[in-house]
Coordinates of C-alpha atoms in Angstrom, one line a residue:
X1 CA -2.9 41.1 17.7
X2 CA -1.1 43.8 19.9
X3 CA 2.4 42.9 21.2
X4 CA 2.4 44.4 24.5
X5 CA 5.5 45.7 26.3
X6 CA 6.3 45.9 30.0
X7 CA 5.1 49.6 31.1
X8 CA 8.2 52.0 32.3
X9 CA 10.3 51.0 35.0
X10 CA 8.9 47.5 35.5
X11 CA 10.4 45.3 38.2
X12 CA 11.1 41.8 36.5
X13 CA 13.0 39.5 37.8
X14 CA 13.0 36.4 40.7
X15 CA 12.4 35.5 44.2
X16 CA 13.4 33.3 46.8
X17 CA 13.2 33.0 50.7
X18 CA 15.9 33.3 53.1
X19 CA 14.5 29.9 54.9
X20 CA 14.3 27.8 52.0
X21 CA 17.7 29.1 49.9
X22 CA 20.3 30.8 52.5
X23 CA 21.3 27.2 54.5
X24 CA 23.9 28.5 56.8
X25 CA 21.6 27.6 60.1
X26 CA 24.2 27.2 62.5
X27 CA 26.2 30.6 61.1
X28 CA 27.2 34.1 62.3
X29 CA 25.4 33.2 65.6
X30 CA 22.1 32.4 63.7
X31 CA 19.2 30.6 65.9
X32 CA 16.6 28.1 64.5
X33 CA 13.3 29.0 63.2
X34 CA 10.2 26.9 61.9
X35 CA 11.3 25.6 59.3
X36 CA 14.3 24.4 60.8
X37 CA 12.4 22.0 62.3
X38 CA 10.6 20.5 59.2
X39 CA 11.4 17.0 57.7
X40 CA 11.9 15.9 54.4
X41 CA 9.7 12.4 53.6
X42 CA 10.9 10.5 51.2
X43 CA 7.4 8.4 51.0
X44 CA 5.1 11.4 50.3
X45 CA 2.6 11.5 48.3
X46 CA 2.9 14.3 45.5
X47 CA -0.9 14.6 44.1
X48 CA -2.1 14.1 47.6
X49 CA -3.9 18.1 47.3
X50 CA -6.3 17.5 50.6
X51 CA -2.9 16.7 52.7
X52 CA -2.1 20.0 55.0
X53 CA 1.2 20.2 53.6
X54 CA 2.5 22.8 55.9
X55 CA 1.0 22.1 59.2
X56 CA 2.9 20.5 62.5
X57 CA 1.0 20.0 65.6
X58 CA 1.5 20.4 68.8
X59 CA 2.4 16.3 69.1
X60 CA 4.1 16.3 66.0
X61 CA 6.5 19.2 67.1
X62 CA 7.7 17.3 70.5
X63 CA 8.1 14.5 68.1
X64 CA 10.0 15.7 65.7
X65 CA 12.6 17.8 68.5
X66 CA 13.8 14.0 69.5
X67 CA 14.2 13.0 66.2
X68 CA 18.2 12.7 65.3
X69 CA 17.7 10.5 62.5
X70 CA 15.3 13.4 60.6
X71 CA 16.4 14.8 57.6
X72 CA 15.8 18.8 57.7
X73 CA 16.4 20.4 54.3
X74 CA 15.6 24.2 55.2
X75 CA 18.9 23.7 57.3
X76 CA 21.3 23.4 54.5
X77 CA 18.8 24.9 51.7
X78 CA 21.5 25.5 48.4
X79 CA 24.1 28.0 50.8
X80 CA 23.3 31.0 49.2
X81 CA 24.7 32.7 52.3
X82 CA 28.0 31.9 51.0
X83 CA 27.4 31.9 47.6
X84 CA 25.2 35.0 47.0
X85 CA 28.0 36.7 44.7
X86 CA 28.4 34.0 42.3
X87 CA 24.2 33.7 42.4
X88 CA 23.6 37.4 41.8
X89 CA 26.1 37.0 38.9
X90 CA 23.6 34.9 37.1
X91 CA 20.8 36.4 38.5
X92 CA 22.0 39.2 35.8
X93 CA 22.6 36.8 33.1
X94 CA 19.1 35.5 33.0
X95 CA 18.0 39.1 32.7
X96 CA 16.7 39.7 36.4
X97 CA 16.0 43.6 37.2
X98 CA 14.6 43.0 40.7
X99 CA 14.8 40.5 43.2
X100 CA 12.7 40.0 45.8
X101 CA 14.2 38.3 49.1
X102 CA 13.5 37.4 52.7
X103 CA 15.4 38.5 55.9
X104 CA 16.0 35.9 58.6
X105 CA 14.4 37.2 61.9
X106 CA 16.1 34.1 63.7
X107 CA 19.6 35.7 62.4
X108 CA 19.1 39.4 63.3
X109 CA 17.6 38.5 66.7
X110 CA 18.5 35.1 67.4
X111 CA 17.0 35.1 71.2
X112 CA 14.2 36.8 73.0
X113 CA 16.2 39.4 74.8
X114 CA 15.8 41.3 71.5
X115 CA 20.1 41.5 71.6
X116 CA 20.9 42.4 67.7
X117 CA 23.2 39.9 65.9
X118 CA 25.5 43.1 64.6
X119 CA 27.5 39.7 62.1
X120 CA 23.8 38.8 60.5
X121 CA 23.7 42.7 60.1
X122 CA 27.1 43.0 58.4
X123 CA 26.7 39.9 56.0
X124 CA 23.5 41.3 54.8
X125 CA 24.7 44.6 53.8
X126 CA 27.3 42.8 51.8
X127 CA 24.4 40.8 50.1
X128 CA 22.5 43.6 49.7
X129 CA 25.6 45.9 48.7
X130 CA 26.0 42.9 45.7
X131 CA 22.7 43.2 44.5
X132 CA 23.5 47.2 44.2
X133 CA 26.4 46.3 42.5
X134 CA 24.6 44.1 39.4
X135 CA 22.2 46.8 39.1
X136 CA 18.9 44.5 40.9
X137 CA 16.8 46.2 42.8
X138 CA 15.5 45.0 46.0
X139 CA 11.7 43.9 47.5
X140 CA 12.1 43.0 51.2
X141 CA 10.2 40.9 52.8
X142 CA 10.3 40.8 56.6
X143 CA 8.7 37.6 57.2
X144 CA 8.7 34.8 55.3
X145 CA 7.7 31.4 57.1
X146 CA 10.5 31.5 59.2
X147 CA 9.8 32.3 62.8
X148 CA 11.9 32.1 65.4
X149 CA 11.8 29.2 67.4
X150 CA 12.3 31.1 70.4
X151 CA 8.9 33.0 69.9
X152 CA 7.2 29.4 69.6
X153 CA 8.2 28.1 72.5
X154 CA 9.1 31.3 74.8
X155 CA 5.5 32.9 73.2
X156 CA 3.6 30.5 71.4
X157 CA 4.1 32.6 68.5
X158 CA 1.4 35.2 67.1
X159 CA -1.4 33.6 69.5
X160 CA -0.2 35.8 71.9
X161 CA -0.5 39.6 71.7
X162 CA 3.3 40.0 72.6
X163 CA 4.0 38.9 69.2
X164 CA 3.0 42.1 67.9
X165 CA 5.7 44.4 69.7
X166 CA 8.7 41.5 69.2
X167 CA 8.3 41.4 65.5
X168 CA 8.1 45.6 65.9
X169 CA 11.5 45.4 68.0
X170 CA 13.0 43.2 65.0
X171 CA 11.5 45.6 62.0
X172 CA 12.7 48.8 63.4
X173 CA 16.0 47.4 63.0
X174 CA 15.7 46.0 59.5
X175 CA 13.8 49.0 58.5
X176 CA 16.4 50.8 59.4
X177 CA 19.8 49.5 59.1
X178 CA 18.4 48.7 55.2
X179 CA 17.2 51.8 54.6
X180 CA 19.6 52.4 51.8
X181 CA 19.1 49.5 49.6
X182 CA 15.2 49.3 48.8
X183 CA 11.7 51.4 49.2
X184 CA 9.9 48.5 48.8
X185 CA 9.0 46.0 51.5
X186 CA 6.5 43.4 52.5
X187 CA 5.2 42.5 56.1
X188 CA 4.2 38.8 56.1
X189 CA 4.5 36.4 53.5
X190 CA 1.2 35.1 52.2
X191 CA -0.6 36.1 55.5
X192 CA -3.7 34.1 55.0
X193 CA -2.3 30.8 54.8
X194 CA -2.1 30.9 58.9
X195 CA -5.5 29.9 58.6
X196 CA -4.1 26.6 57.0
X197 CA -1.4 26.1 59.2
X198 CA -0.2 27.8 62.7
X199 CA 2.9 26.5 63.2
X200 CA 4.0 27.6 59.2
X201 CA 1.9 30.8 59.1
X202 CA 1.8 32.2 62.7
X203 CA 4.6 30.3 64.4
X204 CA 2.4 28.7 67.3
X205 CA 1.6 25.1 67.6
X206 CA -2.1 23.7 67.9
X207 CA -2.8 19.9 69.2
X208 CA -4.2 17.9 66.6
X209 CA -7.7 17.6 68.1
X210 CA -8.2 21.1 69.4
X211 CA -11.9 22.4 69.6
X212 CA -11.0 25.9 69.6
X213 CA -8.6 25.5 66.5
X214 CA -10.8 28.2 64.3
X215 CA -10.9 30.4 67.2
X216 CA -6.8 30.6 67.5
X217 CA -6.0 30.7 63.7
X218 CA -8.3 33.9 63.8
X219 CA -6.9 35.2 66.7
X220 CA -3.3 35.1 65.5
X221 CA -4.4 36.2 62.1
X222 CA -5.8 39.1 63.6
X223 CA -2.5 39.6 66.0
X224 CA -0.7 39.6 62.5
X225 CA -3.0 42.6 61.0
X226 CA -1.8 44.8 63.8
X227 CA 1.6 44.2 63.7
X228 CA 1.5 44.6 59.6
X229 CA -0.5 47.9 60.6
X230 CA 2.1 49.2 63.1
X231 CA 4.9 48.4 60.6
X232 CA 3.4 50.4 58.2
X233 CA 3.1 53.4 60.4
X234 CA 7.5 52.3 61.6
X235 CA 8.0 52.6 57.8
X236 CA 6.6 55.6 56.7
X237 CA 8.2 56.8 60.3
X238 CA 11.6 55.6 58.9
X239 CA 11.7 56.8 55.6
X240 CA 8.2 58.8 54.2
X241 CA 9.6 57.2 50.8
X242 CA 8.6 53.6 52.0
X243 CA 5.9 51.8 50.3
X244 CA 5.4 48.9 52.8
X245 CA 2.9 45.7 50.9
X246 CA 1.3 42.4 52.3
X247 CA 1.0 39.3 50.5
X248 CA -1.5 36.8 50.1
X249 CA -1.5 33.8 48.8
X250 CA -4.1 34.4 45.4
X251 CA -6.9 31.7 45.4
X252 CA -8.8 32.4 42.2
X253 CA -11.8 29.6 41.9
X254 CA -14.6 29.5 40.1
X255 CA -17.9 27.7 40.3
X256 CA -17.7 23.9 40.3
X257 CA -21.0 24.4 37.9
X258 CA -23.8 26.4 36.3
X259 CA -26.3 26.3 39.0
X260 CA -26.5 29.0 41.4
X261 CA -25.9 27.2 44.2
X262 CA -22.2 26.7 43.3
X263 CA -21.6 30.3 42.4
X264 CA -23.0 30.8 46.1
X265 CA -20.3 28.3 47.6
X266 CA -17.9 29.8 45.6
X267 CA -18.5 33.5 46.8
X268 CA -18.6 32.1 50.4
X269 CA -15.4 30.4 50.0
X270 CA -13.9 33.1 48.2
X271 CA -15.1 35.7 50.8
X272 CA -13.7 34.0 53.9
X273 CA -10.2 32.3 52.2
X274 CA -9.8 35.4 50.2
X275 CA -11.2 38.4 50.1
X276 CA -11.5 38.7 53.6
X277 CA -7.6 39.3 53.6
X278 CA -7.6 42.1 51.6
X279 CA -10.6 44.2 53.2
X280 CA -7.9 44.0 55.7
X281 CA -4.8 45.1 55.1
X282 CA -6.0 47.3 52.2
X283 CA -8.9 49.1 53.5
X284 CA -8.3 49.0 57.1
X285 CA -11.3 47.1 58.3
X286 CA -13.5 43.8 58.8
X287 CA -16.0 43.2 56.9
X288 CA -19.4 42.4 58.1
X289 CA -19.6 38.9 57.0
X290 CA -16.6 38.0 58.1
X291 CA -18.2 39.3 61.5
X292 CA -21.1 37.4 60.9
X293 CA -19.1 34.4 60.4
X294 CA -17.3 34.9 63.8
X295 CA -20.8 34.9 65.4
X296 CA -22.1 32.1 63.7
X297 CA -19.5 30.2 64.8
X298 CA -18.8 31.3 68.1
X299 CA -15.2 33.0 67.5
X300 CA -14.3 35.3 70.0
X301 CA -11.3 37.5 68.8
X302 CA -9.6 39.4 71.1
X303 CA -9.8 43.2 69.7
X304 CA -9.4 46.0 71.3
X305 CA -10.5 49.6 70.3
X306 CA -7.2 50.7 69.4
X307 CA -6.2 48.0 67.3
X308 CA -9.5 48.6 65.2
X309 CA -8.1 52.2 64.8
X310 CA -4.5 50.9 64.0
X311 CA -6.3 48.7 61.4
X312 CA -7.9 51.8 59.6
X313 CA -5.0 54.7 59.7
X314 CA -2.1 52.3 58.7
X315 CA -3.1 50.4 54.9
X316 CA -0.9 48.9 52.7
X317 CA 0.7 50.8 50.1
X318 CA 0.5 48.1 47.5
X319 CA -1.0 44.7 47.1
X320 CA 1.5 41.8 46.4
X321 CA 0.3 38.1 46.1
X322 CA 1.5 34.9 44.8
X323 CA -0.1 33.1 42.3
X324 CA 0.2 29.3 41.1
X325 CA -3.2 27.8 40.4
X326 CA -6.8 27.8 40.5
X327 CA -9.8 25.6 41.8
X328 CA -13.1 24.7 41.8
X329 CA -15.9 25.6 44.6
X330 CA -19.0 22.8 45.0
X331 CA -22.4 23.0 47.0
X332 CA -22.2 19.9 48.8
X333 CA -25.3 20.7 50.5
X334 CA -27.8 23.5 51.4
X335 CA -30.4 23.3 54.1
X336 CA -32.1 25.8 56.0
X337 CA -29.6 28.7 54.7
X338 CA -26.2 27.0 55.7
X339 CA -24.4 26.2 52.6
X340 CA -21.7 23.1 53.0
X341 CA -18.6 23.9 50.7
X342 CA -16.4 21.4 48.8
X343 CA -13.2 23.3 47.5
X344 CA -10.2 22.9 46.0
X345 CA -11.5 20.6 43.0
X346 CA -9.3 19.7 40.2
X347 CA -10.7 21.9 37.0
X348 CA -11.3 19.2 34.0
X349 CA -10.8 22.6 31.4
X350 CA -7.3 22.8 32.8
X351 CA -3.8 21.0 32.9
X352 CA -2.4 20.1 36.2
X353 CA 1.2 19.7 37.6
X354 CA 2.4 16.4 39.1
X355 CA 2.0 17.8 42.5
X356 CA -1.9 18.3 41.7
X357 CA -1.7 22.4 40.9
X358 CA -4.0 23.3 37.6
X359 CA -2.3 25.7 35.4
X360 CA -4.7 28.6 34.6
X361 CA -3.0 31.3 33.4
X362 CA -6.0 33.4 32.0
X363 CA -7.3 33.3 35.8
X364 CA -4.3 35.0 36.6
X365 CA -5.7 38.1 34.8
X366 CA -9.1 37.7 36.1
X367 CA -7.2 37.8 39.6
X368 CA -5.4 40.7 38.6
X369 CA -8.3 42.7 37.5
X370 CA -10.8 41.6 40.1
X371 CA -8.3 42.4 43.1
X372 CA -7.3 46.2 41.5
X373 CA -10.6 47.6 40.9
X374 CA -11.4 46.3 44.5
X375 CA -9.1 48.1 46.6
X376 CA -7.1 50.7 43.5
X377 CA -4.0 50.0 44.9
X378 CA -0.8 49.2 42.3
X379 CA 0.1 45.6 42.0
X380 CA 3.0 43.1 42.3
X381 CA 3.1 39.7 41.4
X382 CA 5.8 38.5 43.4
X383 CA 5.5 34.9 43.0
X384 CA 4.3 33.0 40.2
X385 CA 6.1 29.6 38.8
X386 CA 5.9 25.5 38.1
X387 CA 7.7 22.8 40.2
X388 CA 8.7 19.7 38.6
X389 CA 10.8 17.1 39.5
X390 CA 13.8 17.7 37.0
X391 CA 17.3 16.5 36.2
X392 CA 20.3 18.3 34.5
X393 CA 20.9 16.3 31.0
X394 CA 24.8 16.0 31.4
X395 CA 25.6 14.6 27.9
X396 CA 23.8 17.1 26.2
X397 CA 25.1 19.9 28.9
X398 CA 21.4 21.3 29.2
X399 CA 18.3 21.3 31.0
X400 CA 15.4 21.9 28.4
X401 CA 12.8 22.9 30.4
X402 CA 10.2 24.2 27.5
X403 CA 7.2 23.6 29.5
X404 CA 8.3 26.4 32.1
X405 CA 8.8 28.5 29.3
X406 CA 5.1 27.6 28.5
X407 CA 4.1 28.0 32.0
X408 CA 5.5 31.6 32.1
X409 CA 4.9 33.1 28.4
X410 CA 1.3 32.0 29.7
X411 CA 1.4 34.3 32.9
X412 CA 3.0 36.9 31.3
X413 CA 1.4 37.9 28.3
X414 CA -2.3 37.3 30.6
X415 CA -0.7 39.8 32.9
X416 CA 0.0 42.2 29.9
X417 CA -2.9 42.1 28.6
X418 CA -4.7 42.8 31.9
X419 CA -2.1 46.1 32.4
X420 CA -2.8 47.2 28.7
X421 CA -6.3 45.9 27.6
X422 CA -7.9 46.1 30.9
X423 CA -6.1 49.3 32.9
X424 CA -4.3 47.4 35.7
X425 CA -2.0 48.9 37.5
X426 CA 1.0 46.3 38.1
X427 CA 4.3 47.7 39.0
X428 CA 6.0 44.4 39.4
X429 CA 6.6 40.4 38.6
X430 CA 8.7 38.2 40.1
X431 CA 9.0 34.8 39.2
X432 CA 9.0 31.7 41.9
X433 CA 11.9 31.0 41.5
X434 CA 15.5 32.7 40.3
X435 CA 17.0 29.6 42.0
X436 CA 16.5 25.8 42.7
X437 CA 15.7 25.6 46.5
X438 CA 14.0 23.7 48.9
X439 CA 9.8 23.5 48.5
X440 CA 8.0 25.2 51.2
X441 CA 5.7 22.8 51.3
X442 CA 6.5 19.4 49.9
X443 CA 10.0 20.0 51.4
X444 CA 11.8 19.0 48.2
X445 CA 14.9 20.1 46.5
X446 CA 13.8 17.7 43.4
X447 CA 10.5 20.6 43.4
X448 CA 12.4 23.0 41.4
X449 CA 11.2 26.2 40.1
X450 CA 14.6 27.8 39.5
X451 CA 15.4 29.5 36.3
X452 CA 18.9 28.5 37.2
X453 CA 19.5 24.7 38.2
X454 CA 21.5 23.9 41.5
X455 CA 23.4 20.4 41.7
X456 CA 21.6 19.2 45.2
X457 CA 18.9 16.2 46.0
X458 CA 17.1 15.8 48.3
X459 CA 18.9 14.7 50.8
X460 CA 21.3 18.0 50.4
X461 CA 24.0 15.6 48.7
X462 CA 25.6 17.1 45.3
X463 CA 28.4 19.5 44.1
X464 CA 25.8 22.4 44.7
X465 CA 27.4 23.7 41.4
X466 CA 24.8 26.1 39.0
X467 CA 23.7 26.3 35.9
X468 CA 20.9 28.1 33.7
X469 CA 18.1 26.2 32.0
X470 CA 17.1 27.0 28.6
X471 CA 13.6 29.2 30.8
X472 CA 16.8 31.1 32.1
X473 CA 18.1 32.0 28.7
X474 CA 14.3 32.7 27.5
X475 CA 14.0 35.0 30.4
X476 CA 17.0 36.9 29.6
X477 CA 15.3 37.2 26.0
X478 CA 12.4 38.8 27.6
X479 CA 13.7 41.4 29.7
X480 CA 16.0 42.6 27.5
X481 CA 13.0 42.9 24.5
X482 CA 11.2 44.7 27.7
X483 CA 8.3 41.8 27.0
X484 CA 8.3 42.0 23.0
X485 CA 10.0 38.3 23.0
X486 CA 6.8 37.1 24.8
X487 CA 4.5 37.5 21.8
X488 CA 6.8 35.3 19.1

């Protein structure tokens, strides 16, 4: 067997969000966002996969807002606002090249007046200036689940069109006042989970029994292709050196069966939760059975005849996606041409994780290969990891986490072998995550992904002290054998 390296100037390393890992919420004249206002429950169920994990409606946002006795991780997340030197320390010692990172839009523009916060400004420089310093390279991303709270309730977030030119107002000035530290930048973070959620996707809130529901996910996802359009176009306008990405959220899935009927509800689902995305932001346009779709179901997006020409003149530069975990697709039913879908069934081939995710790293490289020759744009995984519910062994002075190390060797030597056995073009990896934070979506710190451990429970109660796991020290060992350590 070939032992496959990393190709030259590969961007290894970790990422993290600014919601779920900077805490400082009431700081340097910072203003709540989304996920501010999102409550850690200590009674969830973790292998619940069919619960909506990142939805709040309309009804639960009111109550929630006169709640005092809530417990609201992303407010505190592990203070990496005020401890990012000591992090990007070990960042270096567990062999970390690049990093890829959020900015907080509720910190650079903390109202709707569109007044710059000049001290969120300053303290990122000297975040970013510290990454310069330990020799990691930065990926940007502008938006990362985190919407301000004043475009909710001032806007009702990307429903409405006036979205578009606020989050323009707020990229112009992080496109340009961190010009110097990075080329490389992202729009919206996993863009086509707003169809899953409104208030976590799009920042706009949706009663819970709301006929028109489709209709405004669609809408708003559609508001967000124009603004990632028009912030291409600000980049290149900024710096011609930009490459400017979009991320989705990777859903590989494969037929729940052999009979054709299942490889039909799979291409349907896979179209419309997927692919759909893509034809997008990479190649400018809808595609017609998406548009078919629309009709079918009586979804009236609001387009105009310019945005259809922003669409095709402003494409990604590169294609960046998470990826965690695959599922099945089912025919539940077919009659007179309409085909009923079951997804998200548990694979019996595969492994799961406690929180119900199958592990499938050789669908990783099917992803990878399927997505390139699509759309022959380069690559970055930017997120890619396993939560579990872990606990620092202090006797022993060590965390032993051998099944990431699993979980990742995995990944990585899949996505080798699709850059050198099947001719993808991936420029980049980061894994999900450097650091112990707070879970997106289960709203855990006890979730941790971290290749370096951070004394905090749930509850945000601990020394918040850090250490690095054994994956940390395995991690090191593979970017300093540029990928030969993988294949031992």
């Amino acid at each position: 067997m070939k032992k496959y390296t990393f190709p030259k100037n590969f961007m290894f390393g970790g990422a993290a969000a600014s919601s779920q890992y900077e805490g400082a919420y009431d700081q340097d004249k910072k203003s709540l966002s989304v996920a501010d206002y999102k409550i850690y429950n200590p009674n969830l169920n973790r292998s619940d996969t069919n619960h909506n994990w990142l939805e709040v409606s309309y009804e639960e946002y009111n109550d929630i807002k006169n709640n005092n006795k809530a417990v609201f991780p992303f407010r505190w997340g592990i203070d990496f606002y005020n401890n990012y030197e000591e992090d990007f320390k070990l960042f270096k010692q567990v062999g970390i090249n690049t990093f890829r990172t959020s900015i907080s839009w509720s910190r650079i523009i903390p109202k709707s007046d569109g007044v710059v916060n000049t001290k969120a400004i300053t303290h990122y420089k000297k975040i970013f200036d510290c990454a310069k310093k330990n020799n990691i390279k930065l990926v940007l991303t502008l938006c990362h689940y985190d919407y301000p709270i004043w475009l909710l309730e001032e806007y009702n977030g990307f429903l409405n069109k006036e979205a578009i030119n606020k989050f323009l107002e707020y990229a112009k000035v992080v496109l340009t006042e961190f010009d110097e530290y990075t080329n490389y930048w992202i729009g919206f973070n996993e863009i086509n989970l707003t169809l899953h959620s409104s208030y976590t996707g799009a920042g706009f809130l949706i009663k819970k029994n709301d006929d028109n529901r489709l209709e405004k996910l669609y809408n708003a996802v559609h508001n967000q292709f124009v603004a990632q359009a028009l912030c291409v176009k600000l980049a290149k306008e900024i710096n011609k050196n930009n490459m400017m990405g979009s991320m989705n959220a990777a859903a590989q899935t494969y037929p729940y069966s052999s009979n054709p009927l299942d490889s039909l509800a799979n291409l349907k689902s896979s179209q419309i939760n997927n692919w759909f995305f893509y034809e997008v932001i990479a190649n400018g346009q809808y595609p017609q059975y998406m548009l078919n779709y629309f009709i079918k179901n009586n979804i009236k997006l609001q387009i105009t005849n310019d945005e259809i020409n922003i669409l095709k003149n402003n494409t990604v530069d590169y294609i960046t996606f998470s990826y965690y975990s695959s599922t099945l697709n089912k025919c539940k039913s077919y009659t007179n041409n309409d085909i009923l879908i079951e997804s998200g069934l548990s694979n019996p081939h595969l492994n799961s994780t406690e929180w119900g995710w199958n592990i499938d790293p050789i669908g990783l490289r099917i992803f990878m290969n399927e997505l390139y020759y699509r759309y022959k744009k380069p690559l970055m995984i930017v997120e890619n990891g396993i939560g579990v519910d872990e606990k620092w062994d202090y006797n022993k002075n060590i965390l032993n986490d051998i099944y990431r190390i699993e979980y990742l060797k995995d990944h990585l030597t899949n996505m080798l072998l699709a850059i050198n056995e099947d001719g993808v073009n991936c420029i980049g990896y980061t894994i999900w995550t450097a650091i112990d934070l707070i879970s997106m979506s289960s709203k855990e710190m006890s979730k941790r992904y971290g290749l370096i451990y951070v004394d905090l429970n749930d509850y945000g109660i601990g020394s918040g002290e850090r250490k690095i796991k054994e994956s940390g020290k395995w991690f090191k060992k593979v970017a300093d054998s540029n990928g030969e350590e993988l294949w031992k």
